[in-house]
Backbone as a chain_set.jsonl record, in Angstrom:
{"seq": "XXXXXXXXXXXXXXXXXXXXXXXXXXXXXXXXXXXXXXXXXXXXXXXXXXXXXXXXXXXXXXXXXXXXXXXXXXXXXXXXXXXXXXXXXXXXXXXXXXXXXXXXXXXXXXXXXXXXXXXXXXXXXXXXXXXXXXXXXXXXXXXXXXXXXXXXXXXXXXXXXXXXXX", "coords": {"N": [[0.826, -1.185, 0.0], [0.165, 2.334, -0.872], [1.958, 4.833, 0.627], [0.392, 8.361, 1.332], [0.329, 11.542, 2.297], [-2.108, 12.425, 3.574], [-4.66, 14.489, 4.323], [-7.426, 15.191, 6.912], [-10.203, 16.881, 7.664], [-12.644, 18.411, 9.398], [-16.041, 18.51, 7.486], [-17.224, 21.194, 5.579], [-19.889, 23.342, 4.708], [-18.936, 24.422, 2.274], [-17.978, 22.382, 1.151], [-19.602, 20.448, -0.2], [-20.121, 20.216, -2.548], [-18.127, 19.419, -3.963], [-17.364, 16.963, -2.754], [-19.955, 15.667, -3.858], [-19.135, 15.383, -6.243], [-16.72, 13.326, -5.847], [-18.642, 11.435, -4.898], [-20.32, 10.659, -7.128], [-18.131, 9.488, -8.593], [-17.413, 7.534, -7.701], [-20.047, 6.046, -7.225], [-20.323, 5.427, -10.129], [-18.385, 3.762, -10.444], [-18.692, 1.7, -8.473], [-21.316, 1.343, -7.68], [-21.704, 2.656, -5.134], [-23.874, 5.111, -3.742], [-26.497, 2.722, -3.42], [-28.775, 3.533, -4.871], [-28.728, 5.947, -6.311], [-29.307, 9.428, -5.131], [-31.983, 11.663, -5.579], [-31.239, 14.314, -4.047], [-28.382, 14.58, -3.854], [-26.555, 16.132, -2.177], [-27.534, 16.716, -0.611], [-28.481, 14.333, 0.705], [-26.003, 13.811, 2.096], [-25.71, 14.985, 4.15], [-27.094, 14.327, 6.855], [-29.902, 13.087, 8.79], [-29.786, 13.954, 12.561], [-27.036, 14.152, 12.575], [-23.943, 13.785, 13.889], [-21.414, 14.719, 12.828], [-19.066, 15.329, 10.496], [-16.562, 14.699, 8.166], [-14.328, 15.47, 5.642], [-11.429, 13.875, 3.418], [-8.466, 15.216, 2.567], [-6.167, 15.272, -0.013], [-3.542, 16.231, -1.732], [-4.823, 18.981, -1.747], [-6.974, 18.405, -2.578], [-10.684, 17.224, -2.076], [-10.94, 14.05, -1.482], [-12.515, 12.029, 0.031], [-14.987, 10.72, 1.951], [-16.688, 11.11, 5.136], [-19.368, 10.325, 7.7], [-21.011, 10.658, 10.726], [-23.646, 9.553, 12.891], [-26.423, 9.819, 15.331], [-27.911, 6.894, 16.109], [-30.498, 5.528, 14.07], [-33.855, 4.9, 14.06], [-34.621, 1.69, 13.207], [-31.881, 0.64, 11.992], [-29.35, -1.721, 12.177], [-27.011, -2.424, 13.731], [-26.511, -0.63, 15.594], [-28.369, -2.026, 17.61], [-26.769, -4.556, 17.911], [-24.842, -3.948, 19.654], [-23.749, -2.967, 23.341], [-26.051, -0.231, 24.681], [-25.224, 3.416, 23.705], [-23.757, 4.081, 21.229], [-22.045, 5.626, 18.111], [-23.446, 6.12, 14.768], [-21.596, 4.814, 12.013], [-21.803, 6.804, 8.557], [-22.339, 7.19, 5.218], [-19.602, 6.674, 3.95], [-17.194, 7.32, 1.616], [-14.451, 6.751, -1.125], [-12.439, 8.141, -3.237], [-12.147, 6.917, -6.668], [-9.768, 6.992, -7.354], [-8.024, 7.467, -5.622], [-7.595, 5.153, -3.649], [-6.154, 2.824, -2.01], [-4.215, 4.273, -0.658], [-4.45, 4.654, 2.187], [-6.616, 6.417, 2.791], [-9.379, 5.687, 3.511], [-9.138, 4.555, 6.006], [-7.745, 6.414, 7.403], [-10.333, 8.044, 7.697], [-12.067, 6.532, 9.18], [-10.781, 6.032, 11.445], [-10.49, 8.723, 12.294], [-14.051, 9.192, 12.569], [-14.151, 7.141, 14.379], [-12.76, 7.864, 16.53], [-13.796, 10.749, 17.267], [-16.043, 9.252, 17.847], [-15.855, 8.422, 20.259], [-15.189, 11.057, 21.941], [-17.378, 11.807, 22.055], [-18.365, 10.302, 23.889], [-19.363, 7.645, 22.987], [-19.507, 5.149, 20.844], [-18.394, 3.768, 17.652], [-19.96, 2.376, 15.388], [-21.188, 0.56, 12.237], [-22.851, -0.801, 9.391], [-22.185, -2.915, 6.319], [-22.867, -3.667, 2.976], [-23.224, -7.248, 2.828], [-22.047, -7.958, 0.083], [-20.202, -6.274, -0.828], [-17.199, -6.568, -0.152], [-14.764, -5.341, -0.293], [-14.967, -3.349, 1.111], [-15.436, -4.828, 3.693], [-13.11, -6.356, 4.175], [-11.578, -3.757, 4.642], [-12.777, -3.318, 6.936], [-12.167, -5.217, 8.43], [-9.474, -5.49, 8.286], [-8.211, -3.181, 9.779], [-9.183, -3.873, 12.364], [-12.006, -4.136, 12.989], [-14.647, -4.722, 14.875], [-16.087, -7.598, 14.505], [-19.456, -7.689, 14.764], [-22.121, -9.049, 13.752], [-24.488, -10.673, 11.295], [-27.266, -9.297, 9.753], [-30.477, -8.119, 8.47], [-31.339, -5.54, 7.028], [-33.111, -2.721, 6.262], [-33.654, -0.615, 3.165], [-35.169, 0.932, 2.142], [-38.449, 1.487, 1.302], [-40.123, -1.403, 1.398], [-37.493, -2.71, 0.029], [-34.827, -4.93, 1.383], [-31.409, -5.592, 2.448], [-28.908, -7.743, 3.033], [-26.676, -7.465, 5.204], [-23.314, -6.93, 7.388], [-22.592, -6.451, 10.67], [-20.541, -4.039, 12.095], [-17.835, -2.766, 15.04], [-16.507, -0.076, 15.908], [-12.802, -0.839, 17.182], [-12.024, -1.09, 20.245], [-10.723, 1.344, 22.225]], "CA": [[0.0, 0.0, 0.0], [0.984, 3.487, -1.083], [1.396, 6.021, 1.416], [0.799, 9.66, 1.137], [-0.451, 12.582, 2.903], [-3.537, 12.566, 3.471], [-5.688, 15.194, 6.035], [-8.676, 14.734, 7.773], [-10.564, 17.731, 8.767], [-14.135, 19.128, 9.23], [-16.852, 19.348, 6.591], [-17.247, 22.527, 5.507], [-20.803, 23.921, 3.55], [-18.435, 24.771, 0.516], [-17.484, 20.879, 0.436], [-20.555, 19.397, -0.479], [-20.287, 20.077, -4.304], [-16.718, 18.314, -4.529], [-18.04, 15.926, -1.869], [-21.31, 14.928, -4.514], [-18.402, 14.937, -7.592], [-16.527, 12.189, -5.693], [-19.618, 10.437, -4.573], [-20.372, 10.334, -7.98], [-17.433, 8.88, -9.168], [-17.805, 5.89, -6.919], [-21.444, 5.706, -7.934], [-20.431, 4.895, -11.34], [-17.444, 2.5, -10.003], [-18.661, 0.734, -7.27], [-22.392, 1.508, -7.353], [-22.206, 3.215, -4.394], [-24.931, 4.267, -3.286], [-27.098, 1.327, -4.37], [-29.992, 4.219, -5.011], [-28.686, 7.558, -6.682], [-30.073, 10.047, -4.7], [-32.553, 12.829, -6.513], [-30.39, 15.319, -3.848], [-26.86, 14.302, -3.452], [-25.982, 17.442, -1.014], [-28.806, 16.419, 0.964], [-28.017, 12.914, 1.188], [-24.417, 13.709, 2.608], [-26.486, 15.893, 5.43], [-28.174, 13.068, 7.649], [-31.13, 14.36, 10.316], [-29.056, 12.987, 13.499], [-26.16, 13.613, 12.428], [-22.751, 14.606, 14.787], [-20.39, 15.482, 12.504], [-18.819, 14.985, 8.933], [-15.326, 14.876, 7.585], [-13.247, 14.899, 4.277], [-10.474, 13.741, 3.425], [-8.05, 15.624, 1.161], [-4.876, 14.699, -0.952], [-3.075, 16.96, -3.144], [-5.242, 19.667, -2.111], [-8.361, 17.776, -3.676], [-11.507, 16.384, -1.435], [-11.241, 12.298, -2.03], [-12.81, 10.977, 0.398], [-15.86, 11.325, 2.7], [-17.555, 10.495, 6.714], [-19.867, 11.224, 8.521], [-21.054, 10.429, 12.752], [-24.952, 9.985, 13.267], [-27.171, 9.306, 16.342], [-28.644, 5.315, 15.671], [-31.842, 5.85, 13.28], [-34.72, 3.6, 13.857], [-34.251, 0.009, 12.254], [-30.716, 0.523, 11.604], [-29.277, -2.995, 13.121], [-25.603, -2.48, 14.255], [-26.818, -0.182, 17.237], [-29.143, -2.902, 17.815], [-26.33, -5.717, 18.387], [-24.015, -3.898, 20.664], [-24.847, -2.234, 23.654], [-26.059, 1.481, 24.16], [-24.196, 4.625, 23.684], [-23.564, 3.963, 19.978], [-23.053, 6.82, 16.837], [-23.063, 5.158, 13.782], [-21.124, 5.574, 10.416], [-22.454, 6.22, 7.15], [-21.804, 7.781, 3.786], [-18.043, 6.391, 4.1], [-16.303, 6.563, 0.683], [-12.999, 6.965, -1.011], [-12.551, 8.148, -4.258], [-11.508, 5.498, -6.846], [-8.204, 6.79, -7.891], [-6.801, 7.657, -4.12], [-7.491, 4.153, -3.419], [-4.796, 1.922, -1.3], [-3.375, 5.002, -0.056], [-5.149, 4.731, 4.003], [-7.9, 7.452, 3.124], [-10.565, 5.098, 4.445], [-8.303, 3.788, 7.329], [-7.947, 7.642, 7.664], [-11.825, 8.661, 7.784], [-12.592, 5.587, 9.863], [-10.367, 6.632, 12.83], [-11.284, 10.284, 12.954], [-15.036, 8.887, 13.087], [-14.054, 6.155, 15.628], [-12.175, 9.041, 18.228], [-15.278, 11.336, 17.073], [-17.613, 8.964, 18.433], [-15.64, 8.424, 21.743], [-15.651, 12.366, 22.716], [-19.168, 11.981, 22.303], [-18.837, 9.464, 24.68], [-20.131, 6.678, 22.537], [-18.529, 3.783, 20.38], [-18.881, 3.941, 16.496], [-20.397, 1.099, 13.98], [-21.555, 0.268, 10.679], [-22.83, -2.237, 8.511], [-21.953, -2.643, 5.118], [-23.519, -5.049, 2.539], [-22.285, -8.19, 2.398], [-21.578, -8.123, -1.386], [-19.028, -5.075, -0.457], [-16.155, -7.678, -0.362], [-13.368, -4.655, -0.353], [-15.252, -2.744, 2.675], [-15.7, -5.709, 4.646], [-11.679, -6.591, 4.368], [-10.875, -2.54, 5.155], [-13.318, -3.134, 8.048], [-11.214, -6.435, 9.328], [-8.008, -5.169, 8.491], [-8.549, -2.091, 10.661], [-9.808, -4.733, 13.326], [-13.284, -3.45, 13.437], [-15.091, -5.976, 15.789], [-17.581, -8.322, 13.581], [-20.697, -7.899, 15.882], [-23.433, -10.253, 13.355], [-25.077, -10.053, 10.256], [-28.606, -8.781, 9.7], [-31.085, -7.377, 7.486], [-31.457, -3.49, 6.965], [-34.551, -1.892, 5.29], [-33.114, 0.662, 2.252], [-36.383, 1.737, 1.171], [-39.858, 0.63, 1.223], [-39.965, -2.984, 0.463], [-35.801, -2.965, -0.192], [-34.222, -5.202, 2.23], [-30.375, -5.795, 2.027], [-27.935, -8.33, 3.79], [-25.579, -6.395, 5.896], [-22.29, -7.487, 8.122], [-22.561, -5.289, 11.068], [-19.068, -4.035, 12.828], [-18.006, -2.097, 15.968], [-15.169, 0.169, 16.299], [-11.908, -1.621, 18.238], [-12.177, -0.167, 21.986], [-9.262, 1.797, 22.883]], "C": [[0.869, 1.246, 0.0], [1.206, 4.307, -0.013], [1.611, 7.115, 1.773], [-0.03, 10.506, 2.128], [-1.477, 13.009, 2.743], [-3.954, 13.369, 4.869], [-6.84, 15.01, 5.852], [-9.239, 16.011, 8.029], [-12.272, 17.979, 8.336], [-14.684, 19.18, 8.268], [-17.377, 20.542, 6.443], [-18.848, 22.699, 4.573], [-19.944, 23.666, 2.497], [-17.632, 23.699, 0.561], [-18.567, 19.658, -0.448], [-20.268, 19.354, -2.339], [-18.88, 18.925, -4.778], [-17.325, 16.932, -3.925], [-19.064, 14.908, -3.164], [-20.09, 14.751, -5.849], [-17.883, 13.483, -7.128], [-17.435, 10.826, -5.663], [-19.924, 10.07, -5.984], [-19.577, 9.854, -9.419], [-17.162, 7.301, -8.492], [-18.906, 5.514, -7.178], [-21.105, 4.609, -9.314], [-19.037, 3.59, -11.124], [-17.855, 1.363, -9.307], [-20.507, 0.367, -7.294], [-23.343, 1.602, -5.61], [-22.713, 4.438, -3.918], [-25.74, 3.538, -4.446], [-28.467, 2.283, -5.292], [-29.369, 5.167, -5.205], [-29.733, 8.925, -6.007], [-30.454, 11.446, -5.303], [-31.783, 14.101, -5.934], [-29.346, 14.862, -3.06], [-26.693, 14.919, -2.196], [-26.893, 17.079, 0.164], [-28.274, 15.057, 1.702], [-26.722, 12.654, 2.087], [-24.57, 14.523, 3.754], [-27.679, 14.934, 5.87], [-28.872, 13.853, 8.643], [-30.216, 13.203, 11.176], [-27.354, 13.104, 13.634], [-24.323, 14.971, 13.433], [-21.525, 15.298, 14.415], [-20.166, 15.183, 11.229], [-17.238, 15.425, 8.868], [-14.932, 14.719, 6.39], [-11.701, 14.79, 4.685], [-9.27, 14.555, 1.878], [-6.584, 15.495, 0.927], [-4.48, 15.712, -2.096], [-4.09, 18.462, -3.168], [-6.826, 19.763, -2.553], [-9.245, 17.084, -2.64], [-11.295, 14.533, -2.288], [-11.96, 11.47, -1.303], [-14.152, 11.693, 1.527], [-16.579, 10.38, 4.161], [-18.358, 10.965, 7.13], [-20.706, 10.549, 10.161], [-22.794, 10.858, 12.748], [-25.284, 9.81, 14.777], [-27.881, 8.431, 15.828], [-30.312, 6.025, 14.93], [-32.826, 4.536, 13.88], [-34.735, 2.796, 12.705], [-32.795, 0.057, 12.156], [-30.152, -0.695, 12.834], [-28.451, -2.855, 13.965], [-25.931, -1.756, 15.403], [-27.543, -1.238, 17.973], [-28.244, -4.183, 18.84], [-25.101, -5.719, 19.627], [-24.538, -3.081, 22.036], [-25.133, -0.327, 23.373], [-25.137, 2.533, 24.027], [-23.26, 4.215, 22.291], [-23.772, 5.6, 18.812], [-22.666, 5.572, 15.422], [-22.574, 6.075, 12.184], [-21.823, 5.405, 9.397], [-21.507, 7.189, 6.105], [-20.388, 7.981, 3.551], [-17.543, 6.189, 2.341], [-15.421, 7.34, 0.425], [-13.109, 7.224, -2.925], [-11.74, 7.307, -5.269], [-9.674, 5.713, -6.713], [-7.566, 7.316, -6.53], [-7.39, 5.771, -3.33], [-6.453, 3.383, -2.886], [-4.122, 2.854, -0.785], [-3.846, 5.461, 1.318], [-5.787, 5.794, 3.903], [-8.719, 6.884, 3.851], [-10.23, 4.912, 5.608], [-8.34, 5.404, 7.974], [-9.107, 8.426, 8.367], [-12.471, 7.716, 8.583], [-11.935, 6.079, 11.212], [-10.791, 7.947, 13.028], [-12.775, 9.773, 13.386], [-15.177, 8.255, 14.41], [-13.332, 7.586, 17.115], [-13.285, 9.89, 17.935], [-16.055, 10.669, 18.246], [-17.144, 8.753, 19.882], [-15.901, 9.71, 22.219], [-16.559, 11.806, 23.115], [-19.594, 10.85, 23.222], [-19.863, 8.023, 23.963], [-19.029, 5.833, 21.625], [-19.071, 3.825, 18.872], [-19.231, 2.605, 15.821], [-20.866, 1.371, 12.808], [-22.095, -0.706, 10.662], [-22.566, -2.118, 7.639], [-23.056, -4.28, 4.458], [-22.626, -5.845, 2.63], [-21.835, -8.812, 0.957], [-20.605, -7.03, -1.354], [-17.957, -5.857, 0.623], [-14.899, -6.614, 0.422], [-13.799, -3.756, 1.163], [-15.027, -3.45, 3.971], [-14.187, -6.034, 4.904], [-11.042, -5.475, 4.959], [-11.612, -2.866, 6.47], [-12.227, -4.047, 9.405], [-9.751, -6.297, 9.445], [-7.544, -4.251, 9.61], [-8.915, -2.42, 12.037], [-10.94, -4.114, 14.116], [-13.893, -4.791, 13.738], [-16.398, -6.29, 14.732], [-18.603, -8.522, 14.633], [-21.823, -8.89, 15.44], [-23.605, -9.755, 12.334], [-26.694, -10.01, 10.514], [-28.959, -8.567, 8.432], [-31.593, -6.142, 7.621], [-32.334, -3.57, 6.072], [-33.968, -0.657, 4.558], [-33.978, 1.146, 1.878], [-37.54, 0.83, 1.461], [-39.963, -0.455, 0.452], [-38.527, -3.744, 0.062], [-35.136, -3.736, 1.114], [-32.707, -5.669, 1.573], [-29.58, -6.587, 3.456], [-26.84, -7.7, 4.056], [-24.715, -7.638, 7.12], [-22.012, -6.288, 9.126], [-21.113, -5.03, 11.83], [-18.862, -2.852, 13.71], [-16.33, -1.632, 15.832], [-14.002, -0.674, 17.504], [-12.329, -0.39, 19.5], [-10.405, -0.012, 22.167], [-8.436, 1.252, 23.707]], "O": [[1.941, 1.355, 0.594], [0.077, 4.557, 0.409], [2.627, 7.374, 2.417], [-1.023, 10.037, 2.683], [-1.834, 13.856, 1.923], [-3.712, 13.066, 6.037], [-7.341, 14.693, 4.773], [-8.566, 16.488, 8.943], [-12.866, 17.769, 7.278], [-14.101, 19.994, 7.551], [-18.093, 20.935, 7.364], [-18.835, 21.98, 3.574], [-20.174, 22.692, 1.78], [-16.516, 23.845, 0.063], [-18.382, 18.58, -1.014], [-20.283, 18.367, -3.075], [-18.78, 18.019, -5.605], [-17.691, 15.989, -4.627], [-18.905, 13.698, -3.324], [-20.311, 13.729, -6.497], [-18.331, 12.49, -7.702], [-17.213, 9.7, -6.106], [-19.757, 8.857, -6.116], [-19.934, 9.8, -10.596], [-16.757, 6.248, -8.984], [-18.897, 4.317, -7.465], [-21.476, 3.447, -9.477], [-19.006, 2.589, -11.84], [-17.435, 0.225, -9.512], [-20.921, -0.743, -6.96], [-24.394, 1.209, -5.105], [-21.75, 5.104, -3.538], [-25.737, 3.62, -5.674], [-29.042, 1.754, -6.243], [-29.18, 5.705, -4.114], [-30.812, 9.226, -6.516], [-29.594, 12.296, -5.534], [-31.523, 14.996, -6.738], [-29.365, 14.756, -1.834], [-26.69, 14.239, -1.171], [-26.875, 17.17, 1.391], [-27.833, 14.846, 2.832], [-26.446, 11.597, 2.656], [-23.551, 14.791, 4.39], [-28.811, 14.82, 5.399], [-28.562, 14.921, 9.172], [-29.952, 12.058, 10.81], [-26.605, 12.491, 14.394], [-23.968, 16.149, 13.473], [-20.811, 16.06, 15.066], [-21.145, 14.697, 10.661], [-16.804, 16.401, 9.479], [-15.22, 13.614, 5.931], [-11.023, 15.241, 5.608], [-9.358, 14.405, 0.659], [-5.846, 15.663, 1.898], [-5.082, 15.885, -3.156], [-4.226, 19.076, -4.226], [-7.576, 20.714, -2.772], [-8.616, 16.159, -2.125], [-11.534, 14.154, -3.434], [-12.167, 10.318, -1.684], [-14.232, 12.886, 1.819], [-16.889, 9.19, 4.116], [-18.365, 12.195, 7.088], [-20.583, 9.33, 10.034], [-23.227, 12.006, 12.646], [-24.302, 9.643, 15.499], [-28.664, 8.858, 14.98], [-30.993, 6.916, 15.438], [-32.415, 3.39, 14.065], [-34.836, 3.135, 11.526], [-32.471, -1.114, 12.352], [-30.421, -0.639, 14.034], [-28.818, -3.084, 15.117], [-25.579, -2.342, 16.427], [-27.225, -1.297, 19.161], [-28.611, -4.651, 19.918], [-24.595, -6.645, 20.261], [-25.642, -2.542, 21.959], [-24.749, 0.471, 22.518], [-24.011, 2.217, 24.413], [-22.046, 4.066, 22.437], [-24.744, 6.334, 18.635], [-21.909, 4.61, 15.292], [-22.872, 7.114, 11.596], [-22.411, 4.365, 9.101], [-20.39, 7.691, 6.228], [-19.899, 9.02, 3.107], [-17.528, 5.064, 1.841], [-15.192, 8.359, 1.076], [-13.784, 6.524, -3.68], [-10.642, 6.924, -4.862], [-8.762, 5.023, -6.256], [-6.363, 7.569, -6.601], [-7.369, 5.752, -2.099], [-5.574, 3.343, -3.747], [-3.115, 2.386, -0.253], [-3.648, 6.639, 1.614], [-5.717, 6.462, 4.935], [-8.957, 7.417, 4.934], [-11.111, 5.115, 6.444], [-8.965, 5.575, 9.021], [-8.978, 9.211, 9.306], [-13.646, 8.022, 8.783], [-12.7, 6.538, 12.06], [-11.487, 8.215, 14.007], [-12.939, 9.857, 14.603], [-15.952, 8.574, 15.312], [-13.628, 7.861, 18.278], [-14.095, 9.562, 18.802], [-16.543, 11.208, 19.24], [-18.001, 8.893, 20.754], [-16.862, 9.752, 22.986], [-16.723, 11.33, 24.238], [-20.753, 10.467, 23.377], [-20.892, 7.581, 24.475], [-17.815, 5.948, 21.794], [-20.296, 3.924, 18.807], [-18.348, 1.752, 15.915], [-20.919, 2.534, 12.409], [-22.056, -1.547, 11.561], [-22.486, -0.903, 7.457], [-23.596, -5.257, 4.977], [-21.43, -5.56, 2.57], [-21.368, -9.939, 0.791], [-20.063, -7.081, -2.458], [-17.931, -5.753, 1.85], [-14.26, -6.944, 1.421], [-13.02, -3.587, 2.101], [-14.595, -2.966, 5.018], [-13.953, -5.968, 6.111], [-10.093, -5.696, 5.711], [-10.835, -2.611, 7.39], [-11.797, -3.778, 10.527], [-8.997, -6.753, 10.304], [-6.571, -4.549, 10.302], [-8.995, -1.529, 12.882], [-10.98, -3.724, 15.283], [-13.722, -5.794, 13.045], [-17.304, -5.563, 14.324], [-18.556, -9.528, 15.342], [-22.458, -9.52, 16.286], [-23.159, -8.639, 12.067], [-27.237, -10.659, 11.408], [-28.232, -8.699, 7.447], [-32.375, -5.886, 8.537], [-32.35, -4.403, 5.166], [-33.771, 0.344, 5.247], [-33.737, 2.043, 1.07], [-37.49, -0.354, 1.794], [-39.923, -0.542, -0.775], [-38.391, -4.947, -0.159], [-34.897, -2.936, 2.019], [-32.666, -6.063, 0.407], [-29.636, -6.156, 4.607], [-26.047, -7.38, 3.171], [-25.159, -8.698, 7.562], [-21.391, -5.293, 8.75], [-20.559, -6.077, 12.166], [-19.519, -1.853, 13.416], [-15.326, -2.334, 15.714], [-14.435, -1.052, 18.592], [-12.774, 0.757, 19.482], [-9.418, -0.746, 22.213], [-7.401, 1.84, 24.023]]}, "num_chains": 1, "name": "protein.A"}
């Protein structure tokens, strides 16, 4: 693995537009998200949510986090106990790939969610092969798998995981 300088800091308002370019260069790579959302900018602004980060390289947003409070149905708060934030809208843009952006945007979230006095998770699908290996490499605790509700009538097989404890 390559490894370059990469920072971490705060989402800013005037990141969302680079923010929705990346997202939509993983869209068309990865097909993530599984559902194109009618407002990107919105979608990367969760109700619940504690914080947000990019990651930038060269100057350039590549990568993106962000720190909620547990939503109803969402499982992974479900399987550990309380005082949980949970991660979402985690990606990496293709071409900074192998160079610890994610490994990057996963620890700021994970010390994030301690301040806040809480313990961070996820799930990912379990057809997201390359997430699920950054998750284990990173030794994010495999808590169970489940099923998550994406939409009315959409259910998806998920692998849920808990930040390591300090």
């Amino acid at each position: 693995m390559e490894r370059t300088d990469v920072r971490v800091r705060a989402r800013r308002r005037d990141d969302l537009a680079a923010c929705v370019d990346v997202l939509a260069l993983v869209h068309a790579a990865d097909g993530y998200p599984v559902n194109w959302p009618a407002d990107p900018a919105g979608w990367l602004t969760v109700r619940g949510m504690t914080g947000a980060w990019v990651a930038r390289r060269d100057g350039r947003i590549v990568g993106h986090v962000l720190l909620t409070a547990p939503a109803a149905g969402d499982v992974a708060p479900s399987l550990v106990a309380p005082d949980v934030s949970t991660v979402g809208r985690l990606f990496v843009s293709p071409a900074a790939r192998g160079r610890r952006v994610g490994a990057a945007l996963l620890a700021r979230a994970a010390r994030e969610a301690v301040l806040h006095g809480t313990r961070a998770v996820l799930d990912v699908v379990t057809t997201d092969t390359a997430a699920i290996a950054l998750y284990e490499r990173l030794g994010w605790e495999f808590l169970g798998p489940g099923r998550q509700e994406w939409g009315p009538g959409e259910w998806v097989d998920v692998r849920c995981y808990a930040a390591p404890r300090a």
